[in-house]
Coordinates of C-alpha atoms and ligand atoms in Angstrom, one line a residue:
Chain A
M1 CA -34.1 -55.4 -47.6
S2 CA -34.0 -55.3 -51.4
E3 CA -36.8 -52.9 -51.6
P4 CA -36.5 -49.7 -49.5
E5 CA -39.4 -49.9 -47.2
S6 CA -41.3 -46.6 -46.8
I7 CA -41.7 -45.3 -43.0
V8 CA -43.4 -41.9 -43.8
T9 CA -46.0 -41.4 -46.5
I10 CA -47.4 -37.8 -46.8
R11 CA -50.5 -37.0 -49.1
H12 CA -51.8 -33.7 -50.0
L13 CA -50.8 -32.1 -46.8
S14 CA -51.6 -28.4 -46.2
K15 CA -51.4 -26.2 -43.2
I16 CA -53.2 -22.8 -43.4
Y17 CA -52.8 -20.4 -40.5
A18 CA -55.7 -17.9 -40.1
Q19 CA -54.8 -14.6 -38.5
G20 CA -57.8 -12.5 -38.6
D21 CA -58.5 -11.8 -42.3
I22 CA -55.1 -12.9 -43.4
Q23 CA -54.3 -16.4 -44.2
V24 CA -50.8 -17.8 -44.2
T25 CA -50.4 -20.9 -46.1
A26 CA -47.5 -22.6 -44.3
L27 CA -47.7 -25.9 -46.3
D28 CA -49.6 -26.1 -49.6
D29 CA -50.4 -29.6 -50.7
I30 CA -47.3 -31.6 -50.0
S31 CA -46.9 -35.3 -50.9
L32 CA -43.9 -37.1 -50.0
V33 CA -42.5 -40.6 -49.2
I34 CA -39.6 -41.2 -46.8
A35 CA -37.8 -44.4 -46.8
A36 CA -36.8 -46.4 -43.6
G37 CA -33.1 -45.6 -43.0
E38 CA -32.9 -42.4 -44.8
F39 CA -31.2 -39.4 -43.4
L40 CA -33.4 -36.8 -45.2
T41 CA -32.6 -33.1 -44.9
L42 CA -35.3 -30.4 -45.2
M43 CA -34.0 -27.3 -46.7
G44 CA -35.4 -23.9 -47.7
P45 CA -35.6 -20.2 -46.6
S46 CA -36.7 -19.0 -43.3
G47 CA -40.7 -19.3 -43.2
S48 CA -41.0 -21.8 -46.0
G49 CA -42.7 -24.3 -43.8
K50 CA -39.8 -26.7 -42.8
S51 CA -40.7 -26.7 -39.2
T52 CA -44.3 -26.9 -39.8
L53 CA -43.8 -30.0 -41.8
L54 CA -41.4 -31.6 -39.3
H55 CA -43.9 -31.0 -36.4
I56 CA -46.6 -32.7 -38.3
I57 CA -44.6 -35.6 -39.1
A58 CA -43.6 -35.9 -35.4
G59 CA -47.0 -35.6 -34.2
I60 CA -46.6 -32.3 -32.5
D61 CA -48.8 -30.2 -34.8
R62 CA -51.9 -31.0 -36.9
P63 CA -52.4 -30.2 -40.7
T64 CA -55.4 -28.3 -42.1
S65 CA -55.9 -31.1 -44.5
G66 CA -54.2 -34.1 -45.9
E67 CA -52.8 -37.3 -44.3
C68 CA -49.3 -38.3 -42.8
L69 CA -48.9 -42.1 -42.4
V70 CA -46.0 -43.0 -40.2
Q71 CA -45.4 -46.8 -40.3
G72 CA -49.0 -47.2 -41.5
I73 CA -50.7 -45.1 -38.9
D74 CA -52.2 -41.7 -39.9
V75 CA -50.8 -39.6 -36.9
T76 CA -53.4 -36.8 -38.1
K77 CA -56.3 -39.0 -37.0
L78 CA -54.9 -39.6 -33.4
N79 CA -56.2 -37.8 -30.4
E80 CA -54.2 -36.0 -27.9
S81 CA -53.4 -38.8 -25.5
Q82 CA -52.9 -41.4 -28.2
L83 CA -50.5 -38.8 -29.9
A84 CA -48.5 -38.5 -26.5
D85 CA -48.0 -42.3 -26.3
W86 CA -47.2 -42.5 -29.9
R87 CA -44.6 -39.7 -29.9
N88 CA -43.0 -41.3 -26.9
Q89 CA -42.9 -44.6 -28.4
N90 CA -41.9 -43.7 -32.0
V91 CA -40.2 -40.5 -32.2
G92 CA -37.0 -38.8 -30.9
F93 CA -36.7 -35.1 -31.0
V94 CA -33.9 -32.8 -31.2
F95 CA -34.4 -29.0 -31.1
Q96 CA -32.4 -26.1 -32.1
T97 CA -32.4 -25.0 -28.5
F98 CA -31.6 -28.2 -26.9
N99 CA -34.5 -28.1 -24.5
L100 CA -33.0 -30.0 -21.6
I101 CA -34.7 -29.5 -18.3
P102 CA -32.3 -27.2 -16.5
V103 CA -32.9 -28.8 -12.9
L104 CA -32.1 -32.3 -14.1
T105 CA -28.8 -33.9 -14.6
A106 CA -27.7 -35.3 -18.1
F107 CA -28.8 -38.6 -16.7
E108 CA -32.1 -37.6 -15.6
N109 CA -32.9 -35.8 -18.7
V110 CA -32.1 -38.8 -20.9
E111 CA -34.1 -40.9 -18.5
L112 CA -37.2 -38.7 -18.7
P113 CA -38.9 -40.6 -21.9
L114 CA -38.2 -44.0 -20.1
L115 CA -40.2 -42.9 -17.0
L116 CA -43.2 -43.3 -19.3
T117 CA -42.5 -47.0 -20.0
R118 CA -43.0 -50.0 -17.9
L119 CA -39.2 -50.6 -17.6
G120 CA -37.7 -51.0 -14.1
H121 CA -34.9 -49.0 -12.5
A122 CA -32.2 -51.3 -13.5
Q123 CA -33.3 -51.5 -17.2
R124 CA -33.7 -47.7 -17.4
R125 CA -30.2 -47.1 -16.0
K126 CA -28.7 -49.5 -18.6
L127 CA -30.4 -47.8 -21.5
V128 CA -29.5 -44.3 -20.2
N129 CA -26.0 -45.2 -19.8
T130 CA -25.9 -46.9 -23.4
A131 CA -27.5 -43.7 -25.0
L132 CA -25.1 -41.4 -23.3
D133 CA -22.2 -43.7 -24.3
I134 CA -23.2 -43.5 -28.0
V135 CA -23.0 -39.7 -27.9
G136 CA -19.8 -40.0 -25.9
L137 CA -20.9 -38.3 -22.7
A138 CA -20.8 -41.3 -20.3
D139 CA -18.5 -39.4 -18.0
R140 CA -20.9 -36.2 -17.8
S141 CA -24.1 -38.1 -16.7
H142 CA -24.3 -36.2 -13.4
H143 CA -23.5 -32.8 -14.7
L144 CA -26.5 -30.3 -15.1
P145 CA -27.1 -28.6 -18.5
K146 CA -25.6 -25.4 -17.3
Q147 CA -22.4 -27.4 -16.6
L148 CA -22.1 -28.5 -20.1
S149 CA -21.1 -26.7 -23.4
G150 CA -23.7 -26.2 -26.2
G151 CA -22.3 -29.1 -28.2
Q152 CA -22.5 -31.5 -25.1
E153 CA -26.0 -30.3 -24.4
Q154 CA -27.1 -31.1 -27.8
R155 CA -25.5 -34.5 -27.6
V156 CA -27.4 -35.1 -24.4
A157 CA -30.6 -34.2 -26.3
I158 CA -29.6 -36.6 -29.0
A159 CA -29.1 -39.3 -26.3
R160 CA -32.7 -38.4 -25.0
A161 CA -34.1 -38.8 -28.4
L162 CA -32.5 -42.2 -28.8
V163 CA -32.9 -43.8 -25.3
T164 CA -36.5 -45.3 -26.4
D165 CA -35.1 -46.6 -29.5
P166 CA -37.6 -44.8 -31.8
K167 CA -37.7 -45.7 -35.5
L168 CA -37.8 -42.0 -36.3
V169 CA -35.4 -39.3 -35.2
V170 CA -36.4 -35.7 -36.1
A171 CA -34.1 -32.6 -35.7
D172 CA -35.1 -29.0 -36.3
E173 CA -31.9 -27.0 -37.0
P174 CA -29.8 -29.1 -34.6
T175 CA -26.6 -27.2 -35.3
G176 CA -28.1 -23.6 -35.4
N177 CA -26.8 -22.8 -32.0
L178 CA -23.5 -24.6 -32.3
D179 CA -20.0 -23.6 -33.4
S180 CA -18.7 -25.5 -36.4
H181 CA -16.7 -28.1 -34.5
S182 CA -19.6 -29.2 -32.4
A183 CA -21.9 -29.1 -35.3
Q184 CA -19.6 -31.5 -37.0
E185 CA -19.8 -33.8 -34.0
V186 CA -23.7 -33.7 -33.8
L187 CA -24.0 -34.2 -37.6
G188 CA -21.6 -37.2 -37.4
I189 CA -23.8 -38.7 -34.7
L190 CA -27.0 -38.1 -36.6
Q191 CA -25.3 -39.7 -39.7
S192 CA -24.1 -42.7 -38.0
L193 CA -27.6 -43.3 -36.4
S194 CA -29.0 -43.6 -40.1
R195 CA -26.0 -45.5 -41.5
Q196 CA -25.0 -47.8 -38.7
V197 CA -28.2 -48.2 -36.6
G198 CA -30.7 -48.0 -39.5
K199 CA -32.7 -45.2 -38.0
T200 CA -34.8 -42.8 -40.2
V201 CA -33.5 -39.3 -39.6
I202 CA -35.3 -36.1 -40.7
M203 CA -33.4 -32.9 -40.3
V204 CA -34.4 -29.4 -41.0
T205 CA -31.5 -27.0 -41.8
H206 CA -30.6 -24.0 -44.0
D207 CA -26.9 -24.9 -44.0
P208 CA -25.8 -26.7 -47.2
K209 CA -22.7 -28.1 -45.3
A210 CA -25.1 -29.6 -42.8
A211 CA -27.2 -31.0 -45.6
A212 CA -24.4 -32.8 -47.0
F213 CA -24.3 -35.3 -44.3
G214 CA -27.8 -36.4 -45.3
S215 CA -28.5 -39.1 -47.8
R216 CA -31.2 -37.1 -49.5
S217 CA -32.1 -33.5 -49.6
I218 CA -35.6 -31.8 -50.4
H219 CA -36.4 -28.1 -50.6
L220 CA -39.4 -26.2 -49.5
E221 CA -40.2 -22.7 -50.8
K222 CA -43.3 -20.9 -49.6
G223 CA -44.9 -24.2 -48.5
E224 CA -44.2 -26.1 -51.7
L225 CA -41.7 -28.7 -52.6
T226 CA -39.6 -27.4 -55.3
N227 CA -37.7 -30.6 -56.4
Chain B
M1 CA -46.9 -41.7 -15.3
A2 CA -45.9 -38.8 -13.3
L3 CA -42.8 -36.7 -13.4
P4 CA -40.2 -37.3 -11.0
L5 CA -40.7 -35.7 -7.5
R6 CA -37.2 -34.2 -7.7
Y7 CA -38.3 -32.2 -10.7
S8 CA -40.9 -30.2 -8.5
L9 CA -38.6 -30.0 -5.5
R10 CA -35.6 -28.7 -7.4
N11 CA -37.8 -26.3 -9.4
A12 CA -39.2 -24.9 -6.1
L13 CA -35.7 -24.5 -4.6
V14 CA -33.8 -23.2 -7.7
R15 CA -35.7 -20.1 -7.9
W16 CA -35.4 -19.4 -4.3
R17 CA -34.8 -15.8 -4.8
S18 CA -38.2 -15.2 -6.4
T19 CA -40.1 -17.7 -4.0
V20 CA -38.7 -16.3 -0.8
A21 CA -41.4 -13.8 -0.6
T22 CA -44.2 -16.3 -1.1
V23 CA -42.5 -18.7 1.5
L24 CA -42.4 -15.8 4.0
G25 CA -45.9 -14.7 3.3
I26 CA -47.4 -18.2 4.0
A27 CA -44.9 -18.4 7.0
L28 CA -46.5 -15.2 8.4
V29 CA -50.1 -16.5 7.9
V30 CA -49.4 -19.8 9.6
F31 CA -47.5 -18.1 12.3
V32 CA -50.2 -15.8 13.2
F33 CA -52.8 -18.6 13.0
V34 CA -50.8 -21.0 15.2
L35 CA -49.8 -18.3 17.7
L36 CA -53.4 -17.2 18.3
Q37 CA -54.7 -20.7 18.4
S38 CA -51.9 -21.7 20.8
L39 CA -52.9 -18.7 22.9
A40 CA -56.6 -19.9 22.9
A41 CA -55.5 -23.4 23.7
G42 CA -53.4 -22.1 26.5
I43 CA -56.2 -20.1 28.0
E44 CA -58.5 -23.1 27.8
K45 CA -56.1 -25.3 29.4
S46 CA -55.5 -22.7 32.1
S47 CA -59.0 -23.6 33.5
G48 CA -60.0 -26.4 31.2
N49 CA -57.9 -28.9 32.9
T50 CA -58.7 -28.0 36.3
G51 CA -60.5 -30.0 38.9
D52 CA -61.3 -33.7 39.7
P53 CA -64.2 -35.3 38.2
R54 CA -65.1 -36.8 41.5
N55 CA -65.3 -33.4 43.3
L56 CA -68.3 -31.2 43.7
L57 CA -68.2 -27.5 44.0
V58 CA -70.9 -25.5 45.7
V59 CA -71.3 -21.9 45.4
R60 CA -74.3 -19.5 45.8
K61 CA -77.0 -19.7 43.2
G62 CA -76.5 -17.0 40.5
S63 CA -72.9 -16.7 41.1
T64 CA -70.9 -17.2 38.0
A65 CA -67.7 -17.3 39.7
E66 CA -66.3 -18.8 43.1
S67 CA -64.8 -15.4 43.9
A68 CA -68.3 -13.6 43.6
S69 CA -70.1 -16.0 45.7
L70 CA -71.0 -15.7 49.4
I71 CA -72.2 -18.8 51.5
G72 CA -73.5 -18.3 55.1
R73 CA -71.8 -20.4 58.0
Q74 CA -75.1 -22.0 58.9
N75 CA -74.9 -23.8 55.4
L76 CA -71.7 -25.4 56.3
Q77 CA -73.3 -26.9 59.5
D78 CA -76.2 -28.0 57.4
I79 CA -74.3 -29.7 54.7
R80 CA -71.2 -31.0 56.5
Y81 CA -72.5 -34.1 58.1
L82 CA -74.8 -35.3 55.1
P83 CA -74.3 -39.0 54.5
E84 CA -73.3 -38.5 50.8
I85 CA -70.1 -36.9 51.8
A86 CA -67.0 -39.1 52.1
R87 CA -65.0 -39.4 55.4
N88 CA -61.3 -39.5 55.7
A89 CA -59.2 -41.9 57.8
A90 CA -59.8 -39.7 60.9
G91 CA -63.6 -40.0 60.3
E92 CA -63.9 -36.3 59.2
P93 CA -66.1 -35.3 56.3
V94 CA -64.1 -34.5 53.3
I95 CA -65.4 -30.9 52.6
S96 CA -63.4 -27.6 52.3
A97 CA -65.0 -24.4 53.0
D98 CA -63.0 -21.9 51.1
V99 CA -62.9 -18.1 51.1
L100 CA -61.7 -16.1 48.0
V101 CA -60.5 -12.5 48.3
L102 CA -59.2 -10.3 45.5
V103 CA -56.4 -8.2 46.4
N104 CA -54.8 -5.4 44.4
L105 CA -50.9 -5.7 44.3
P106 CA -48.0 -4.0 42.4
R107 CA -46.6 -5.8 39.5
R108 CA -42.9 -6.2 39.0
L109 CA -40.9 -3.2 37.3
H110 CA -43.4 -0.7 38.4
N111 CA -45.7 -1.9 35.8
G112 CA -49.0 -0.9 37.5
E113 CA -51.1 -3.0 39.6
A114 CA -53.4 -6.0 39.1
N115 CA -55.9 -8.1 41.0
V116 CA -54.7 -11.4 42.5
L117 CA -56.9 -14.1 43.8
L118 CA -56.2 -15.1 47.4
R119 CA -57.7 -18.5 48.4
G120 CA -58.2 -19.2 52.0
V121 CA -57.9 -23.1 52.1
T122 CA -58.2 -25.9 54.6
P123 CA -56.2 -29.1 54.9
R124 CA -59.1 -30.9 53.2
G125 CA -59.2 -28.5 50.6
M126 CA -55.4 -29.1 49.8
E127 CA -56.0 -32.8 49.7
L128 CA -59.0 -32.4 47.2
R129 CA -56.6 -30.6 44.7
P130 CA -53.6 -32.8 44.3
Q131 CA -52.9 -30.8 41.1
V132 CA -51.4 -28.2 43.3
H133 CA -47.8 -28.9 44.8
L134 CA -45.1 -27.0 46.3
V135 CA -42.1 -25.9 44.0
A136 CA -40.0 -23.8 46.4
G137 CA -39.9 -22.9 50.0
R138 CA -42.7 -24.5 52.3
W139 CA -46.4 -24.6 53.1
F140 CA -47.9 -21.8 55.3
V141 CA -48.3 -22.3 59.0
P142 CA -51.7 -21.1 60.1
G143 CA -51.7 -18.2 62.4
H144 CA -48.3 -16.9 61.3
R145 CA -49.7 -14.7 58.5
E146 CA -48.0 -16.8 55.7
V147 CA -48.9 -17.3 52.2
V148 CA -47.8 -19.5 49.4
V149 CA -48.1 -17.8 45.9
S150 CA -48.2 -19.4 42.5
A151 CA -44.7 -19.6 40.9
K152 CA -46.0 -18.2 37.8
L153 CA -47.6 -15.1 39.4
A154 CA -44.3 -14.9 41.3
R155 CA -42.6 -13.8 38.2
R156 CA -45.1 -11.2 37.5
F157 CA -45.5 -9.4 40.8
A158 CA -43.4 -7.5 43.1
N159 CA -42.9 -8.8 46.7
F160 CA -43.6 -12.4 45.6
D161 CA -40.0 -13.6 46.1
L162 CA -39.6 -16.1 49.1
G163 CA -39.3 -14.2 52.5
S164 CA -40.8 -10.8 51.0
S165 CA -44.1 -9.5 52.3
F166 CA -46.9 -7.6 50.9
K167 CA -49.6 -5.4 52.6
S168 CA -53.4 -5.5 51.8
G169 CA -55.6 -3.4 53.8
S170 CA -54.4 -3.8 57.4
A171 CA -53.0 -7.4 56.7
T172 CA -49.3 -7.9 56.0
L173 CA -48.6 -11.4 54.7
T174 CA -45.2 -13.1 54.2
V175 CA -44.5 -15.2 51.2
V176 CA -43.0 -18.6 52.4
G177 CA -43.5 -20.9 49.3
W178 CA -44.2 -21.1 45.7
L179 CA -46.9 -23.5 44.3
A180 CA -47.5 -24.9 40.9
G181 CA -51.0 -25.8 39.7
G182 CA -49.7 -28.0 36.7
G183 CA -51.3 -25.6 34.1
S184 CA -54.6 -25.3 35.9
A185 CA -56.4 -22.3 37.2
F186 CA -54.7 -22.7 40.5
D187 CA -51.6 -21.4 38.8
S188 CA -53.2 -18.0 39.1
E189 CA -53.9 -18.3 42.9
C190 CA -52.2 -17.6 46.2
W191 CA -53.0 -19.8 49.1
L192 CA -53.2 -19.2 52.8
D193 CA -55.1 -20.7 55.7
A194 CA -59.0 -20.4 55.4
D195 CA -59.6 -19.3 59.0
E196 CA -56.7 -16.7 59.0
C197 CA -57.9 -15.5 55.8
R198 CA -61.5 -14.8 57.0
S199 CA -60.2 -13.1 60.1
L200 CA -57.5 -10.9 58.4
F201 CA -60.0 -9.8 55.7
E202 CA -63.0 -9.6 58.1
R203 CA -65.1 -12.1 56.1
D204 CA -67.9 -13.9 57.9
M205 CA -69.1 -15.8 54.9
Y206 CA -67.5 -18.5 52.9
S207 CA -67.0 -18.4 49.0
S208 CA -67.4 -22.0 48.2
F209 CA -67.4 -25.6 49.5
L210 CA -65.4 -28.3 47.8
I211 CA -66.9 -31.8 48.5
R212 CA -65.8 -35.3 47.9
P213 CA -69.0 -37.4 47.7
V214 CA -68.9 -41.1 48.6
D215 CA -69.4 -42.2 45.2
A216 CA -70.8 -41.1 41.8
A217 CA -74.4 -41.9 42.9
A218 CA -74.0 -40.1 46.1
A219 CA -72.7 -37.1 44.1
A220 CA -75.9 -37.1 42.0
R221 CA -78.0 -37.3 45.1
L222 CA -76.1 -34.6 46.8
I223 CA -76.5 -32.3 43.8
D224 CA -80.2 -32.9 43.9
R225 CA -80.4 -32.4 47.8
I226 CA -78.5 -29.2 47.6
E227 CA -80.2 -27.6 44.7
N228 CA -83.8 -28.6 45.9
D229 CA -83.4 -27.6 49.6
R230 CA -85.0 -24.2 49.9
R231 CA -82.9 -23.3 53.0
F232 CA -79.7 -23.4 50.9
K233 CA -80.0 -21.1 47.6
L234 CA -76.9 -22.9 46.5
K235 CA -75.6 -24.5 43.3
A236 CA -73.7 -27.8 43.3
E237 CA -71.9 -29.0 40.2
R238 CA -69.0 -31.2 39.5
E239 CA -65.8 -29.2 39.9
V240 CA -64.6 -29.9 36.4
D241 CA -68.0 -28.7 35.0
Y242 CA -67.4 -25.4 36.9
Y243 CA -64.0 -24.8 35.5
R244 CA -65.0 -26.0 32.1
K245 CA -67.6 -23.0 31.9
Q246 CA -64.8 -20.6 33.0
T247 CA -63.0 -21.5 29.8
M248 CA -65.3 -19.5 27.4
T249 CA -63.0 -16.5 27.4
A250 CA -60.9 -18.2 24.7
A251 CA -63.7 -18.2 22.2
P252 CA -63.0 -14.6 20.8
I253 CA -59.3 -15.4 20.4
K254 CA -60.1 -18.6 18.5
W255 CA -62.3 -16.5 16.3
L256 CA -59.9 -13.7 15.8
G257 CA -57.2 -16.3 15.0
N258 CA -59.6 -17.9 12.3
F259 CA -60.6 -14.6 11.0
L260 CA -57.0 -13.4 10.6
A261 CA -55.9 -16.7 9.0
V262 CA -58.8 -16.7 6.5
T263 CA -58.4 -12.9 5.5
M264 CA -54.4 -13.1 5.4
S265 CA -54.6 -16.4 3.5
V266 CA -56.4 -14.7 0.5
G267 CA -53.3 -12.5 0.3
A268 CA -51.1 -15.5 0.7
V269 CA -53.1 -17.4 -2.1
F270 CA -52.6 -14.4 -4.5
A271 CA -48.8 -14.2 -3.6
A272 CA -48.5 -18.0 -4.3
M273 CA -50.4 -17.5 -7.5
N274 CA -48.2 -14.7 -8.7
T275 CA -45.1 -16.7 -8.0
M276 CA -46.2 -19.7 -9.7
Y277 CA -47.7 -17.7 -12.8
A278 CA -44.1 -16.2 -13.1
A279 CA -42.4 -19.7 -12.5
V280 CA -44.7 -21.3 -15.0
G281 CA -44.6 -18.6 -17.5
A282 CA -40.7 -18.8 -17.6
R283 CA -41.0 -22.4 -18.2
T284 CA -43.6 -22.5 -20.9
R285 CA -41.2 -24.1 -23.4
E286 CA -39.9 -26.6 -20.9
I287 CA -43.4 -27.7 -20.4
G288 CA -43.9 -28.0 -24.1
T289 CA -40.7 -30.2 -24.2
L290 CA -42.1 -32.5 -21.5
R291 CA -45.3 -32.9 -23.4
V292 CA -43.5 -33.6 -26.7
L293 CA -41.7 -36.4 -24.9
G294 CA -45.1 -37.8 -24.0
F295 CA -46.0 -36.5 -20.6
R296 CA -49.6 -35.9 -20.3
R297 CA -51.3 -32.5 -19.1
R298 CA -52.2 -34.1 -15.7
S299 CA -48.6 -35.0 -15.2
V300 CA -47.6 -31.5 -15.7
V301 CA -50.4 -30.0 -13.5
L302 CA -49.3 -32.5 -10.7
A303 CA -45.8 -31.6 -11.0
L304 CA -46.6 -27.9 -10.6
L305 CA -49.1 -28.5 -7.8
L306 CA -46.4 -30.5 -6.0
E307 CA -44.0 -27.6 -6.5
G308 CA -46.4 -24.9 -5.2
G309 CA -47.5 -27.3 -2.3
F310 CA -43.7 -27.9 -1.4
L311 CA -43.1 -24.2 -1.4
A312 CA -46.1 -23.6 0.9
L313 CA -45.2 -26.5 3.1
L314 CA -41.6 -24.7 3.7
G315 CA -43.5 -21.6 4.6
G316 CA -45.7 -23.5 6.9
I317 CA -42.8 -25.1 8.7
L318 CA -41.1 -21.8 9.0
G319 CA -44.4 -20.2 10.5
C320 CA -44.7 -23.3 12.9
A321 CA -41.2 -22.9 13.8
I322 CA -41.5 -19.3 14.8
A323 CA -44.7 -19.8 16.6
F324 CA -43.1 -22.6 18.5
Y325 CA -40.6 -20.1 19.8
W326 CA -43.4 -19.0 22.1
N327 CA -44.3 -22.5 23.3
G328 CA -44.6 -22.6 27.0
Y329 CA -44.2 -18.8 27.1
T330 CA -46.1 -17.6 30.2
T331 CA -48.3 -14.5 30.1
A332 CA -51.5 -13.2 31.7
T333 CA -54.7 -11.8 31.1
M334 CA -57.5 -10.4 33.2
G335 CA -60.1 -13.3 33.9
M336 CA -63.5 -12.0 32.8
E337 CA -65.3 -13.7 35.8
T338 CA -62.9 -13.0 38.6
F339 CA -61.3 -9.7 37.3
S340 CA -58.0 -11.2 38.6
E341 CA -54.7 -11.9 36.8
I342 CA -54.9 -15.2 35.0
V343 CA -51.7 -16.8 33.9
F344 CA -51.5 -19.2 30.9
E345 CA -48.9 -20.6 28.7
F346 CA -48.9 -20.6 24.7
R347 CA -49.5 -24.1 23.9
V348 CA -48.2 -25.0 20.5
T349 CA -49.8 -28.5 20.3
P350 CA -49.0 -31.2 17.7
R351 CA -52.6 -30.8 16.5
L352 CA -52.1 -27.2 16.0
V353 CA -48.9 -27.6 14.1
T354 CA -50.5 -30.3 11.9
E355 CA -53.4 -27.8 11.3
G356 CA -51.0 -25.0 10.4
L357 CA -49.1 -27.2 7.8
I358 CA -52.4 -28.4 6.3
F359 CA -53.4 -24.9 5.9
A360 CA -50.2 -23.8 4.4
V361 CA -50.3 -26.5 1.8
A362 CA -53.9 -25.6 1.0
V363 CA -53.0 -22.1 0.4
G364 CA -50.1 -23.2 -1.9
L365 CA -52.3 -25.6 -3.7
I366 CA -55.0 -23.2 -4.3
G367 CA -52.5 -20.4 -5.5
T368 CA -51.0 -22.9 -8.0
A369 CA -54.0 -24.6 -9.5
L370 CA -54.8 -21.7 -11.8
P371 CA -51.4 -21.2 -13.2
A372 CA -50.8 -25.0 -13.5
I373 CA -54.0 -25.5 -15.4
R374 CA -53.3 -22.6 -17.8
A375 CA -49.9 -24.0 -18.4
A376 CA -51.1 -27.5 -19.2
R377 CA -53.9 -26.2 -21.3
L378 CA -51.7 -24.7 -23.8
P379 CA -51.4 -27.0 -27.0
V380 CA -47.9 -28.6 -27.3
I381 CA -46.9 -26.6 -30.4
A382 CA -47.7 -23.3 -28.8
A383 CA -45.9 -24.1 -25.6
L384 CA -42.9 -25.3 -27.6
K385 CA -42.8 -22.0 -29.7
A386 CA -42.9 -19.7 -26.6
I387 CA -39.8 -17.7 -26.3
Ligands
ADP401 N1 -48.7 -20.1 -35.0 C1 -48.6 -19.4 -36.3 N2 -49.5 -18.6 -36.6 C2 -49.4 -18.0 -37.7 N3 -48.5 -18.3 -38.7 C3 -47.5 -19.2 -38.3 C4 -47.6 -19.8 -37.2 N4 -46.4 -20.7 -37.1 C5 -45.8 -20.6 -38.2 N5 -46.5 -19.6 -39.1 C6 -46.1 -19.2 -40.3 O1 -45.9 -20.3 -41.1 C7 -44.8 -20.3 -42.1 C8 -44.1 -21.3 -42.0 O2 -43.4 -21.4 -40.7 P1 -42.3 -22.4 -40.3 O3 -42.7 -23.8 -40.6 O4 -41.9 -22.1 -38.8 O5 -40.9 -21.9 -41.3 P2 -39.5 -22.4 -41.3 O6 -39.3 -23.3 -40.2 O7 -39.2 -22.9 -42.7 O8 -38.7 -21.1 -41.0 C9 -44.2 -18.9 -41.8 O9 -44.6 -17.9 -42.7 C10 -44.8 -18.5 -40.3 O10 -44.9 -17.2 -40.1
MG402 MG1 -38.1 -23.3 -38.3

């Protein structure tokens, strides 16, 4: 591991929303390389295109032009169902609003992505328990989301993002809805994922204190990289 | 791979406040459907399972009902000793010349009057109808002006208790027993001795002959002989066929049941659709999240269909349960052929319950299809950004 291997390579990426006659340029010719194991933070004012960039990297949204290679695969070229499989196997997601399924317990929420794999019941159980252990919620596995605090919900969401052991973890303002204590816990977990397990973490935030947990920070302004 | 079943079931149950109207709506449709069909089934069974396939029933040509048929006494003499007719142990031909009389009697609780069918029956006639048995009291003794009434009619008519008597014309008859016809047309009859009946009501003619031929071949020959003999002007057919024809009266009820079910189900489909649109709309971001995790559109559609189908199934079970409350409930209608009171039971059969449940689930699936497809069609990113 002498040379840092790149995991994401973005070339001339643009995203333009056309709303009637008005065109909104959310991303304007972005080029960027992200190294494996980095904890990259994406900063910038509201509306600068942070979420759009994150969504394209994660295979949730499509650019207007340009390419986005993740581990050598151009995700902008994959079709719907290829993307669905690719996301399931390669990316873990953490949302600002947690996005847990309200009718499923913590355990069942974390197990969801594994239901799309070939793993058997016992293997799934083991992986889910390990993931819940990592986020320190092994004792809450049978709780429903509404029985958990916001910080706990977000930690369950991180466990769900980890359980398939993806190379890439993306988080869109994961601490935006949390008090500062819970935010510290969540950021600490994301940091240790990158430092100790070698995962690549990309996090959108506009909080400099949150960004301080990352290993590198880039800034967006009106759809353009500024540093 | 599909979403876990519990995802659909819990979503259906967690919103019970908003789904209760849909469940009740579907329950109502299924209830009406099952109840009307059980009514039709009851009416059909009341005559449909009457008779013995070995027996022949002879009535006057052109008579649609036994009670409207008149057969001269000479005909009995001509037919009685035909070789096709079986003999009993005592060597007598197994033929019963019955006479049917309609009498108008008061219902219980001063609830008006209705016609009741009296059957003057012979010992042979009783042997030929083993479906009929005594459930209370004793059989009539000829010459004592005694009558055995149907237990089901006894609940509906005044003076039908054991020991009571009723007057019709100049005749006064005493009820000495209750009979049960095992859900057959005989449940709507009162029996007394044939000769006594003819003398009390001054009938010279018979209404029908019930015959046991020697065998099936003899039965066919006998039908041929009776129908083609110009002296007779009679019609002979298998007893079961005669009663099966009497069954036609249930068709309008079946039709009404189907018609109501179809029209009401349109409303129920829209109710289900409304509920599922609301349910799915409130979960747009959740559906987006599932898609982000890798679940396909079809998994989402399937999960929502299961949810809607499950809701409808609950409604169907409720509707069947309420309808089942009437299972075996006895009521009566006026027979279109006899103009007499015909009793029958609501019969909620396993087949009807199955049909009701399938019907309910179909309503649920149709109502869910559009909202489910619309939700799944939304691009992942649009679903995720929904508030
Ligand atoms: N679906 C959309 N239609 C039109 N404009 C959009 C849409 N989504 C985002 N935008 C616009 O794109 C720009 C970047 O949005 P976003 O990436 O969400 O910014 P950030 O996450 O940095 O706040 C904004 O100007 C936003 O209004
Ligand atoms: Mg954003």
